[in-house]
CSV table of C-alpha atoms in Angstrom, one decimal:
chain,number,residue,atom,x,y,z
A,1,ARG,CA,131.8,112.4,121.2
A,2,CYS,CA,129.5,114.9,119.6
A,3,GLY,CA,130.7,114.7,116.0
A,4,GLU,CA,132.1,117.4,113.7
A,5,ASN,CA,128.9,119.0,112.8
A,6,ALA,CA,127.2,119.6,116.3
A,7,ALA,CA,125.2,122.4,117.4
A,8,LEU,CA,125.3,124.2,120.8
A,9,LEU,CA,122.2,125.0,122.7
A,10,LEU,CA,122.7,127.5,125.6
A,11,LEU,CA,120.0,127.2,128.2
A,12,PRO,CA,118.9,130.6,129.4
A,13,PRO,CA,118.7,131.5,133.1
A,14,TYR,CA,115.2,131.6,134.5
A,15,ASP,CA,113.9,134.2,136.8
A,16,SER,CA,111.0,132.6,138.9
A,17,GLN,CA,109.1,136.0,138.9
A,18,PRO,CA,108.2,136.4,135.0
A,19,ARG,CA,104.6,135.8,133.9
A,20,PHE,CA,105.5,132.6,132.2
A,21,SER,CA,106.7,129.2,133.5
A,22,PHE,CA,110.0,127.5,132.9
A,23,GLU,CA,108.3,124.9,130.8
A,24,GLU,CA,107.1,127.6,128.5
A,25,LEU,CA,110.8,129.0,128.2
A,26,VAL,CA,111.9,125.4,127.5
A,27,GLY,CA,109.2,125.3,124.7
A,28,VAL,CA,110.9,128.2,123.1
A,29,MET,CA,114.3,126.3,123.5
A,30,VAL,CA,112.7,123.3,121.8
A,31,GLU,CA,111.4,125.3,118.9
A,32,LEU,CA,114.9,126.9,118.5
A,33,ALA,CA,116.5,123.4,118.5
A,34,ARG,CA,114.0,122.2,115.7
A,35,GLY,CA,115.0,125.2,113.6
A,36,ILE,CA,118.7,124.6,114.2
A,37,VAL,CA,118.2,120.8,113.2
A,38,ARG,CA,116.2,121.8,110.2
A,39,VAL,CA,118.8,124.2,108.8
A,40,GLU,CA,122.1,122.5,110.1
A,41,SER,CA,121.3,118.7,110.2
A,42,PRO,CA,123.7,118.6,113.2
A,43,SER,CA,125.3,115.4,114.3
A,44,ALA,CA,124.4,116.1,117.9
A,45,ILE,CA,123.2,119.0,120.1
A,46,VAL,CA,125.4,120.0,122.9
A,47,VAL,CA,123.3,121.4,125.7
A,48,LYS,CA,125.1,124.0,127.9
A,49,PRO,CA,123.2,124.9,131.2
A,50,HIS,CA,123.4,128.4,132.4
A,51,PRO,CA,125.4,128.7,135.6
A,52,ARG,CA,122.2,129.5,137.5
A,53,SER,CA,120.2,126.6,136.0
A,54,SER,CA,119.0,124.1,138.6
A,55,ASP,CA,119.4,120.4,138.2
A,56,GLU,CA,115.7,120.0,137.8
A,57,GLU,CA,115.6,122.7,134.9
A,58,VAL,CA,118.5,120.9,133.2
A,59,ARG,CA,116.6,117.5,133.5
A,60,LEU,CA,113.3,119.0,132.3
A,61,ALA,CA,115.0,120.8,129.2
A,62,LEU,CA,116.9,117.7,128.2
A,63,ARG,CA,113.7,115.4,128.5
A,64,ARG,CA,111.6,117.9,126.3
A,65,LEU,CA,114.4,118.4,123.8
A,66,GLY,CA,114.8,114.5,123.7
A,67,GLU,CA,111.2,113.9,123.0
A,68,ALA,CA,110.9,116.6,120.3
A,69,LEU,CA,114.0,115.5,118.4
A,70,PRO,CA,114.5,111.8,119.2
A,71,GLU,CA,116.7,111.2,116.0
A,72,THR,CA,119.2,114.0,117.3
A,73,PRO,CA,121.7,112.9,120.0
A,74,LEU,CA,121.9,115.1,123.0
A,75,LEU,CA,125.2,115.8,125.0
A,76,ALA,CA,124.8,117.8,128.1
A,77,VAL,CA,127.7,119.8,129.3
A,78,ARG,CA,127.8,118.5,133.0
A,79,GLU,CA,131.5,119.1,133.8
A,80,HIS,CA,132.5,122.9,134.3
A,81,HIS,CA,129.0,124.1,133.3
A,82,GLU,CA,129.3,126.9,135.8
A,83,TYR,CA,132.0,128.5,133.6
A,84,PRO,CA,131.3,130.8,130.6
A,85,ILE,CA,130.7,128.8,127.5
A,86,GLU,CA,133.7,130.6,125.9
A,87,ILE,CA,135.9,128.8,128.0
A,88,VAL,CA,134.0,125.4,128.2
A,89,PHE,CA,133.6,125.4,124.3
A,90,ALA,CA,137.0,124.6,123.3
A,91,PRO,CA,136.9,120.7,123.2
A,92,PHE,CA,133.7,120.7,121.2
A,93,PRO,CA,133.6,120.8,117.5
A,94,VAL,CA,130.5,123.0,117.3
A,95,ARG,CA,129.6,124.8,114.2
A,96,ALA,CA,126.2,126.4,115.1
A,97,CYS,CA,125.0,127.9,118.3
A,98,GLY,CA,121.5,128.8,119.5
A,99,SER,CA,120.1,130.7,122.7
A,100,VAL,CA,117.6,133.2,123.9
A,101,VAL,CA,119.2,136.7,124.5
A,102,SER,CA,122.7,135.6,125.1
A,103,THR,CA,125.8,137.8,124.6
A,104,SER,CA,127.7,134.5,124.3
A,105,MET,CA,126.2,133.9,120.8
A,106,ARG,CA,128.2,136.9,119.6
A,107,SER,CA,131.4,136.2,121.3
A,108,LEU,CA,131.2,132.5,120.1
A,109,GLN,CA,130.8,133.9,116.6
A,110,TRP,CA,133.9,136.2,116.9
A,111,ILE,CA,136.1,133.6,118.6
A,112,TYR,CA,135.1,130.2,117.0
A,113,LYS,CA,133.3,131.4,113.8
A,114,THR,CA,130.0,129.6,114.8
A,115,LYS,CA,126.8,130.4,113.0
A,116,SER,CA,124.1,131.8,115.6
A,117,TYR,CA,120.4,131.1,115.7
A,118,CYS,CA,117.6,132.8,117.6
A,119,PRO,CA,113.9,131.9,118.2
A,120,GLU,CA,113.1,135.6,117.7
A,121,ARG,CA,109.2,135.1,117.0
A,122,ALA,CA,108.7,132.7,119.9
A,123,MET,CA,110.9,134.6,122.2
A,124,LEU,CA,108.9,138.0,121.6
A,125,GLU,CA,105.6,136.1,122.0
A,126,LEU,CA,106.8,134.8,125.5
A,127,TYR,CA,108.2,137.9,126.7
A,128,ARG,CA,105.2,140.1,125.6
A,129,ARG,CA,103.7,138.9,128.7
A,130,GLU,CA,106.4,140.3,130.8
A,131,PRO,CA,106.6,144.1,130.3
A,132,ARG,CA,109.7,144.7,132.4
A,133,PHE,CA,111.6,142.5,130.1
A,134,LEU,CA,110.0,143.2,126.7
A,135,ALA,CA,111.8,146.4,126.2
A,136,LEU,CA,115.1,144.8,126.9
A,137,ILE,CA,114.3,141.8,124.6
A,138,THR,CA,113.3,144.3,121.7
A,139,ASP,CA,116.5,146.4,122.3
A,140,TRP,CA,118.6,143.1,122.3
A,141,ILE,CA,116.9,141.9,119.0
A,142,GLU,CA,117.7,145.3,117.3
A,143,GLU,CA,121.3,145.4,118.5
A,144,ASN,CA,122.1,141.7,117.5
A,145,ARG,CA,119.7,140.9,114.6
A,146,LYS,CA,122.8,141.1,112.1
A,147,ASP,CA,124.6,138.5,114.2
A,148,TYR,CA,122.2,135.5,114.0
A,149,VAL,CA,119.6,133.6,111.9
A,150,ALA,CA,116.1,134.0,113.1
A,151,VAL,CA,114.2,130.5,113.4
């Protein structure tokens, strides 16, 4: 269904306490998806919700991604999305993966040899507003920078 050169987009969980909205977080994901499309030219983008994502968050993310990338088909993982992507991933012929601060990017790379992408600049800009997360994000970037392509 998604073609042989699909890209996987892992939606991050959203904590309703940060100093930014879910819409702004989706904006970072849209920028990430645009970067992946620019580099990989995927046949489709497979969108995997986080297990804590609400239906409303998934709908908003899919709508914004569809508006930003009208030429790229979107396929939402609706069945078994509550399970870790490392398990759900198997039936999809995905070559690239992108997310915001996800350890799954590294494990997908190890298990399935996917190429990982991260919206590093946009992520830092967004999380600068949330001091309690900024140190965690900065540490994550330093620890994982060698394992992804910044877009």
